[in-house]
Every structure is written in C-alpha cells, then in structure tokens.
PDB file of C-alpha atoms in Angstrom:
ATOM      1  CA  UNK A1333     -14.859  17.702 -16.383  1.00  0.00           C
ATOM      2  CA  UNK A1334     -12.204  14.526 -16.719  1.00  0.00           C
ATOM      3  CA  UNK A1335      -9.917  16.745 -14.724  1.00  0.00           C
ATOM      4  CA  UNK A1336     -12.513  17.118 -11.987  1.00  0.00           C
ATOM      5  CA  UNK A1337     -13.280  13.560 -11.904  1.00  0.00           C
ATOM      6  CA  UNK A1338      -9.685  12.813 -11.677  1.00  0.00           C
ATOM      7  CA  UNK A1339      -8.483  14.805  -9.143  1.00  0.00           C
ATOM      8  CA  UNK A1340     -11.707  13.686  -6.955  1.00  0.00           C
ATOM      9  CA  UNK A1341     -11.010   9.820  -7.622  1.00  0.00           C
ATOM     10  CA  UNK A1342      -6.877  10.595  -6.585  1.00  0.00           C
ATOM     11  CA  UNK A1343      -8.545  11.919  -3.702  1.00  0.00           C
ATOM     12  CA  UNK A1344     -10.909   8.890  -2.941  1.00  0.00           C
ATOM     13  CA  UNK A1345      -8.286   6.860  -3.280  1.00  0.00           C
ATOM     14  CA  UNK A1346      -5.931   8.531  -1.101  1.00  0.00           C
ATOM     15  CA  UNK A1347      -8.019   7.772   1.565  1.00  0.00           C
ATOM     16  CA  UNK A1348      -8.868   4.290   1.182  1.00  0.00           C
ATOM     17  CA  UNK A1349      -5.023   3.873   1.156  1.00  0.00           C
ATOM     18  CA  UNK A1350      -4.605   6.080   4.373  1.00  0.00           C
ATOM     19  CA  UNK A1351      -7.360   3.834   5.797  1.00  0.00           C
ATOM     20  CA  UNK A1352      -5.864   0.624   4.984  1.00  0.00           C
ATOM     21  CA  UNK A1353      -2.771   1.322   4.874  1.00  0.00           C
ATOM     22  CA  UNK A1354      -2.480   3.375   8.392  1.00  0.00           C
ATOM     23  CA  UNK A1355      -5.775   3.491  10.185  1.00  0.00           C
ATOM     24  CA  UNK A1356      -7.194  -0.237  10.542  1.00  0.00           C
ATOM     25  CA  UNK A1357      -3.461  -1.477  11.447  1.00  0.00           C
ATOM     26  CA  UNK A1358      -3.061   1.589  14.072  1.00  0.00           C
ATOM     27  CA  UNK A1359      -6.497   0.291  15.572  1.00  0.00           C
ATOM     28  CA  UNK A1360      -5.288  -3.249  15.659  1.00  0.00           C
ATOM     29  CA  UNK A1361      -1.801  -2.909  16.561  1.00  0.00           C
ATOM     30  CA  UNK A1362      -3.339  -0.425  19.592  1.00  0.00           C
ATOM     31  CA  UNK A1363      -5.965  -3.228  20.425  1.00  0.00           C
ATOM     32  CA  UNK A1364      -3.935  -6.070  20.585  1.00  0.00           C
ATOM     33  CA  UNK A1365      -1.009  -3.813  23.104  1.00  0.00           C
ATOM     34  CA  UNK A1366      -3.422  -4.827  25.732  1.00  0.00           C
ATOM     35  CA  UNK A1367      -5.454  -7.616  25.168  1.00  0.00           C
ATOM     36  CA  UNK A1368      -7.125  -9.735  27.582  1.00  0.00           C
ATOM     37  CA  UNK A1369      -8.185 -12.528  27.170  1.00  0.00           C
ATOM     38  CA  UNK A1370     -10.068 -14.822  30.442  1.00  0.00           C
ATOM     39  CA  UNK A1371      -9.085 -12.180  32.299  1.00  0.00           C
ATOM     40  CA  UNK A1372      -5.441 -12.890  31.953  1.00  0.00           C
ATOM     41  CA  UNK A1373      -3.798  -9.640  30.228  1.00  0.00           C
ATOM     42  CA  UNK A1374      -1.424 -10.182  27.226  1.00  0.00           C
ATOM     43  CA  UNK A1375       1.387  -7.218  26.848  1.00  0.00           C
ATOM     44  CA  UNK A1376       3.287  -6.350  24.014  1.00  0.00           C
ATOM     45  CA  UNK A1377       6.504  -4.196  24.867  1.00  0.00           C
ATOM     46  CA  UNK A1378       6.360  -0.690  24.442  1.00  0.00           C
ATOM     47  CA  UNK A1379       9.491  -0.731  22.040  1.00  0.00           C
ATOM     48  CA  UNK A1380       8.030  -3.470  19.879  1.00  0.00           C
ATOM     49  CA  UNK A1381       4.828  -1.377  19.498  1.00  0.00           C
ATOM     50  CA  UNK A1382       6.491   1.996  18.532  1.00  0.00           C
ATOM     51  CA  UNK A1383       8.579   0.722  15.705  1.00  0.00           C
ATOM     52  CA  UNK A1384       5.625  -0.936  14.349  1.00  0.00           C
ATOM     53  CA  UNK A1385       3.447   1.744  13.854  1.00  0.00           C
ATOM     54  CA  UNK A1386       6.459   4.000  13.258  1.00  0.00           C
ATOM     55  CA  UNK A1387       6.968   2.083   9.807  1.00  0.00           C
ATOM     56  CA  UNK A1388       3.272   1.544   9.364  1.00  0.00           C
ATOM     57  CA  UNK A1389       2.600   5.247   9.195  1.00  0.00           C
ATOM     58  CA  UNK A1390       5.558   5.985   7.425  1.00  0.00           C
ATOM     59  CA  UNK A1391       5.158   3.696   4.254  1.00  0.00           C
ATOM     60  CA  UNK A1392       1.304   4.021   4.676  1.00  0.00           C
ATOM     61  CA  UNK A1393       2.202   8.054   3.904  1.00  0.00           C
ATOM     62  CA  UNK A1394       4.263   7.420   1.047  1.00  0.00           C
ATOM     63  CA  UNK A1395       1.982   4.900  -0.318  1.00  0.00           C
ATOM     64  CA  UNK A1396      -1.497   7.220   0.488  1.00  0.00           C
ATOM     65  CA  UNK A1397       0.314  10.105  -1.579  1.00  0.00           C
ATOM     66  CA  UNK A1398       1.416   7.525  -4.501  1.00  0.00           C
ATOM     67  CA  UNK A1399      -2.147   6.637  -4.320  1.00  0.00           C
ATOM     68  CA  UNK A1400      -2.905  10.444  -5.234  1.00  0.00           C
ATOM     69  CA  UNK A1401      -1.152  10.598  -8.022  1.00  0.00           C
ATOM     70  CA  UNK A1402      -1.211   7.366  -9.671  1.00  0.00           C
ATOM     71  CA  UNK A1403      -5.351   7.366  -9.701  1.00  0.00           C
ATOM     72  CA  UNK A1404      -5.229  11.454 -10.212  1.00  0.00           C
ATOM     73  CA  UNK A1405      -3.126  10.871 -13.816  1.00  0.00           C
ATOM     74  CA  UNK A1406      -5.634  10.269 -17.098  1.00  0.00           C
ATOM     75  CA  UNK A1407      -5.699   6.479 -17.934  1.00  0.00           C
ATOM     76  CA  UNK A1408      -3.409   5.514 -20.146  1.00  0.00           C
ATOM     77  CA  UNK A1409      -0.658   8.154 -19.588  1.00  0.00           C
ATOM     78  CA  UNK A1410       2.950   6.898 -18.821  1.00  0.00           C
ATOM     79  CA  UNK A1411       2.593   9.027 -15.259  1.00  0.00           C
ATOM     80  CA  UNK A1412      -0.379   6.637 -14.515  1.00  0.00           C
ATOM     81  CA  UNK A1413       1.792   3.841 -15.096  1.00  0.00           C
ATOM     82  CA  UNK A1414       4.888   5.064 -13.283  1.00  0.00           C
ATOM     83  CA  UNK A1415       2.985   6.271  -9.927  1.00  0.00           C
ATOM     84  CA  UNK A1416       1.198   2.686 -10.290  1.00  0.00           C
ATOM     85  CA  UNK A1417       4.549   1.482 -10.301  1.00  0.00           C
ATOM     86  CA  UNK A1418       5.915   3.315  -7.798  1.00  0.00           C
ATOM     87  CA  UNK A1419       3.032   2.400  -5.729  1.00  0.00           C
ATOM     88  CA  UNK A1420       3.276  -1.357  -5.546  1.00  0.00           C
ATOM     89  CA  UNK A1421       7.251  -1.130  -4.912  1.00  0.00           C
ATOM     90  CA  UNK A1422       6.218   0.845  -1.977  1.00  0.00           C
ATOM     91  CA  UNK A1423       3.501  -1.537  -1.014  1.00  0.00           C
ATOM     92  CA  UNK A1424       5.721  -4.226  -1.203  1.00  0.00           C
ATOM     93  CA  UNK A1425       8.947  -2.028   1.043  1.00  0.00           C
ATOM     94  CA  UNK A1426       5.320  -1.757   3.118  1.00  0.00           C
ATOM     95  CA  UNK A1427       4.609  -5.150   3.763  1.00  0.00           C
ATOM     96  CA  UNK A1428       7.821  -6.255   4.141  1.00  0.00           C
ATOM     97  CA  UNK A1429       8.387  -3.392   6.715  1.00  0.00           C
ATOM     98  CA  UNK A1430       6.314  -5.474   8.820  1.00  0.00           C
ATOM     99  CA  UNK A1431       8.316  -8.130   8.876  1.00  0.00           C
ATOM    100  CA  UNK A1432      11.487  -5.957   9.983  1.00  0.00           C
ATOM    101  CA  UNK A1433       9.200  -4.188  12.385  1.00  0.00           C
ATOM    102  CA  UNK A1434       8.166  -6.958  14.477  1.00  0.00           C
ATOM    103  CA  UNK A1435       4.602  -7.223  12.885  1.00  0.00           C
ATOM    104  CA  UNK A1436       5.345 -11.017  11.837  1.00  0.00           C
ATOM    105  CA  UNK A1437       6.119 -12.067  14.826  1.00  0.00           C
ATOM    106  CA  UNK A1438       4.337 -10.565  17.666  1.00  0.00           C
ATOM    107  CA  UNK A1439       5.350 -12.206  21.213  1.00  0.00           C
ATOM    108  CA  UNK A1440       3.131 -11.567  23.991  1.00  0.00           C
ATOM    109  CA  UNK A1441       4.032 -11.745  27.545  1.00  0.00           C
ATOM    110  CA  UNK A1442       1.195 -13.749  29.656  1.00  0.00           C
ATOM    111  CA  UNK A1443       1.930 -12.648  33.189  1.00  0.00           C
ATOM    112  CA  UNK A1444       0.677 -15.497  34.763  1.00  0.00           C
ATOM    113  CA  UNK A1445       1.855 -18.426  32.461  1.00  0.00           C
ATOM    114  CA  UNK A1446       4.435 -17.410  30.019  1.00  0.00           C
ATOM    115  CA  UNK A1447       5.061 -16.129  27.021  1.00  0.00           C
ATOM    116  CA  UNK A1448       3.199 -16.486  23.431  1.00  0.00           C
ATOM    117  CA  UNK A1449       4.491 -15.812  19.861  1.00  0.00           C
ATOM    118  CA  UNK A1450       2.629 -15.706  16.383  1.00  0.00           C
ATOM    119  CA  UNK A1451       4.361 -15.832  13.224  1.00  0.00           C
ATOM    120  CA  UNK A1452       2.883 -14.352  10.128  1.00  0.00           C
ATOM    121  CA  UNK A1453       6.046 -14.513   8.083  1.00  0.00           C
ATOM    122  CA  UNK A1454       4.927 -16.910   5.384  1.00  0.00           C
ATOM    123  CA  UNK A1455       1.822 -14.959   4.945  1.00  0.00           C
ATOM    124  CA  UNK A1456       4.366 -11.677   3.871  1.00  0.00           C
ATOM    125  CA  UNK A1457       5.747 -13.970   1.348  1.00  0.00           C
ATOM    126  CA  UNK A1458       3.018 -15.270   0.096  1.00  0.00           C
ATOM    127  CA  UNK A1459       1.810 -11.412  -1.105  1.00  0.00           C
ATOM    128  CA  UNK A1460       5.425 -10.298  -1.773  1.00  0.00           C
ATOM    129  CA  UNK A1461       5.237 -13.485  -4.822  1.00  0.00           C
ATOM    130  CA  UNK A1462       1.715 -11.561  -5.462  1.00  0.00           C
ATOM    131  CA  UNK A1463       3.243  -8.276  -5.524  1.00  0.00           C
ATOM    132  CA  UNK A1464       5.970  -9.611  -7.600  1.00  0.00           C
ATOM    133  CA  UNK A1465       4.147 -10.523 -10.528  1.00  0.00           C
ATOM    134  CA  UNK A1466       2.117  -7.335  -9.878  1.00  0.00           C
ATOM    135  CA  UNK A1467       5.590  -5.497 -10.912  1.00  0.00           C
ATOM    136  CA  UNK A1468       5.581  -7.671 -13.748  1.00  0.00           C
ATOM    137  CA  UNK A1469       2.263  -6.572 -15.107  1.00  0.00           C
ATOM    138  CA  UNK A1470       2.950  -2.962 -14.094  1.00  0.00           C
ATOM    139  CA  UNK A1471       6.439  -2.531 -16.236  1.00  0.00           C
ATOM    140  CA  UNK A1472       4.439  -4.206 -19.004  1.00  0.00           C
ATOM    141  CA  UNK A1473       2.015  -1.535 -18.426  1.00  0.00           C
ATOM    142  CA  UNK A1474       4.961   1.261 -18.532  1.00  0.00           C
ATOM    143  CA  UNK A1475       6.572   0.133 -21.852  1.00  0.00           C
ATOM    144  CA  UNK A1476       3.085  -0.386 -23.410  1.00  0.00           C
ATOM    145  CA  UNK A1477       2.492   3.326 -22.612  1.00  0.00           C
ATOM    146  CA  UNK A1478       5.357   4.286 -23.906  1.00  0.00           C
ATOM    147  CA  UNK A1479       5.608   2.383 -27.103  1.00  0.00           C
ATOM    148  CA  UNK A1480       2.401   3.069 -28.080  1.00  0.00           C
ATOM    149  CA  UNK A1481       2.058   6.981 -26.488  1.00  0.00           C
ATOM    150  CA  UNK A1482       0.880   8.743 -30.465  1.00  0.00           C
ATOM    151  CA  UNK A1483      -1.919   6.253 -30.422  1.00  0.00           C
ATOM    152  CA  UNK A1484      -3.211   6.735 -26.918  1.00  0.00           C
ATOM    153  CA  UNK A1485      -3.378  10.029 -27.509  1.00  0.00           C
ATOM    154  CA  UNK A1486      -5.535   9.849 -30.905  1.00  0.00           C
ATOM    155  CA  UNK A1487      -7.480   7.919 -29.268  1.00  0.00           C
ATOM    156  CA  UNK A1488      -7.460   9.928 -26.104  1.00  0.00           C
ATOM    157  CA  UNK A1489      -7.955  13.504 -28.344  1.00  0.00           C
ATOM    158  CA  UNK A1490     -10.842  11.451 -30.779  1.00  0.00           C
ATOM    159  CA  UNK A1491     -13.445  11.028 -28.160  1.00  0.00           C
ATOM    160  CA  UNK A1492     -12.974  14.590 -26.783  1.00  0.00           C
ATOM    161  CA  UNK A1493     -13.803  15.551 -30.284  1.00  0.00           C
ATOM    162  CA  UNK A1494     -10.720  17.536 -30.878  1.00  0.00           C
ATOM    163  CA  UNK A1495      -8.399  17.575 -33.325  1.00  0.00           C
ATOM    164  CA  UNK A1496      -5.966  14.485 -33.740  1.00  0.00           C
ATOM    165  CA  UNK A1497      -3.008  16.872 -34.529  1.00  0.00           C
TER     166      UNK A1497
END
C-alpha cells in the first residue's frame, strides 16, 4: 500500500509543479502580450514572448518530472534526497531562466505615449539566496541519508513488521 500511496503523491505533485511551474506563468505571460489598459494597448514583442515561455516550459518539464520522482521515492531514502536535490538546482536554473529570458524585465511598447519597463531582477535574487540555503539543507539531507542508511532502514523494516535483517 506505501507503494500505491507513493506513486499517487509523485503524481500529485507532478502536477502542482506543471501548474506552477508552466501553466499560471503561460496564462500570465499570454495575458499580459496584450494588455490594455484605458483603452491604450500595451505590446510585448513577439520574440521577447517566445523565448520566455520557451524556457518556462522547458525547465517547468524538467522540474514537473523531478517532482515525480523526488515525492514518488520512500522518505528517507538517499533517491528522495538526490531528486529533492536535483529539484531545487533546477528550480533555481528555473528562476534564473527568467531573468535570461526577458521575464525580469518586461518592456512594453505604449503606442500612443512611449515605452514602459518593469524590473523584477532583485526579486530573482532575493529567492535564488532562498534557494541557496535550500541547497544547503538539501546536501545535509543527502549525507544524513547516507551516513545513517542501516538505521533508516531498521527503522523503515520495524514498523512494517518485518524482519530487521
């Protein structure tokens, strides 16, 4: 039954990462092409727009199938901590995508009056310091896992009720 339940959590949280991760910016990014706001319409290019959601749906893939494995592996286990690892250095290639993409710094053309730009790039490294002591915690997690597999697994094997060896 723990298999069951893990493979149907992986799969829960596959898709809250494909939501997050690829859905809700895809509707944003699309929404805010053409915005208009007062009746005066705001444009972002179409080449701007593309290689956004080009690396959104590419890490948010990558990150949605880490997402799979990493909650799919039994707590504990040193695959659970290297797919959780894996994970957050992809969510951090991620959000720093979007500042390579153009994401940080969207510029809008206002036909009538000019042109607007927003910059969100002290925002991406304010969660790349959170995602950095987020590694931290994470190799901690991997050596603990390691170092202390044989008792994991007693403990693991104990409240199964199976045999310890």
């Amino acid at each position: 039954m723990s298999t069951v339940k893990n493979m149907f959590k992986g799969i829960l949280f596959t898709f809250i990462y494909l939501t997050t991760t690829m859905i809700i910016p895809y509707l944003t990014f699309t929404w805010v092409k053409e915005l208009s706001i007062l009746g005066i319409p705001i444009v972002m290019s179409q080449l701007e727009y593309e290689r956004i959601l080009f690396w959104i749906s590419a890490f948010g893939l990558m990150i949605s199938g880490c997402a799979f494995f990493n909650y799919s592996s039994p707590k504990g286990s040193i695959r659970k901590a290297i797919f959780a690892l894996i994970q957050i250095l992809l969510n951090c290639l991620y959000i720093w995508s979007y500042k390579f993409s153009g994401a940080t710094d969207v510029s809008f053309e206002i036909l009538t009056i000019g042109d607007l730009s927003i910059d969100f790039s002290q925002m991406i490294l304010l969660y790349m310091g959170i995602y950095f002591l987020t590694i931290i915690l994470k190799v901690y997690d991997l050596v603990d896992f390691t170092l202390n597999r044989e008792k994991i697994r007693e403990k693991r094997y104990s409240k199964k009720g199976g045999d310890t060896k």
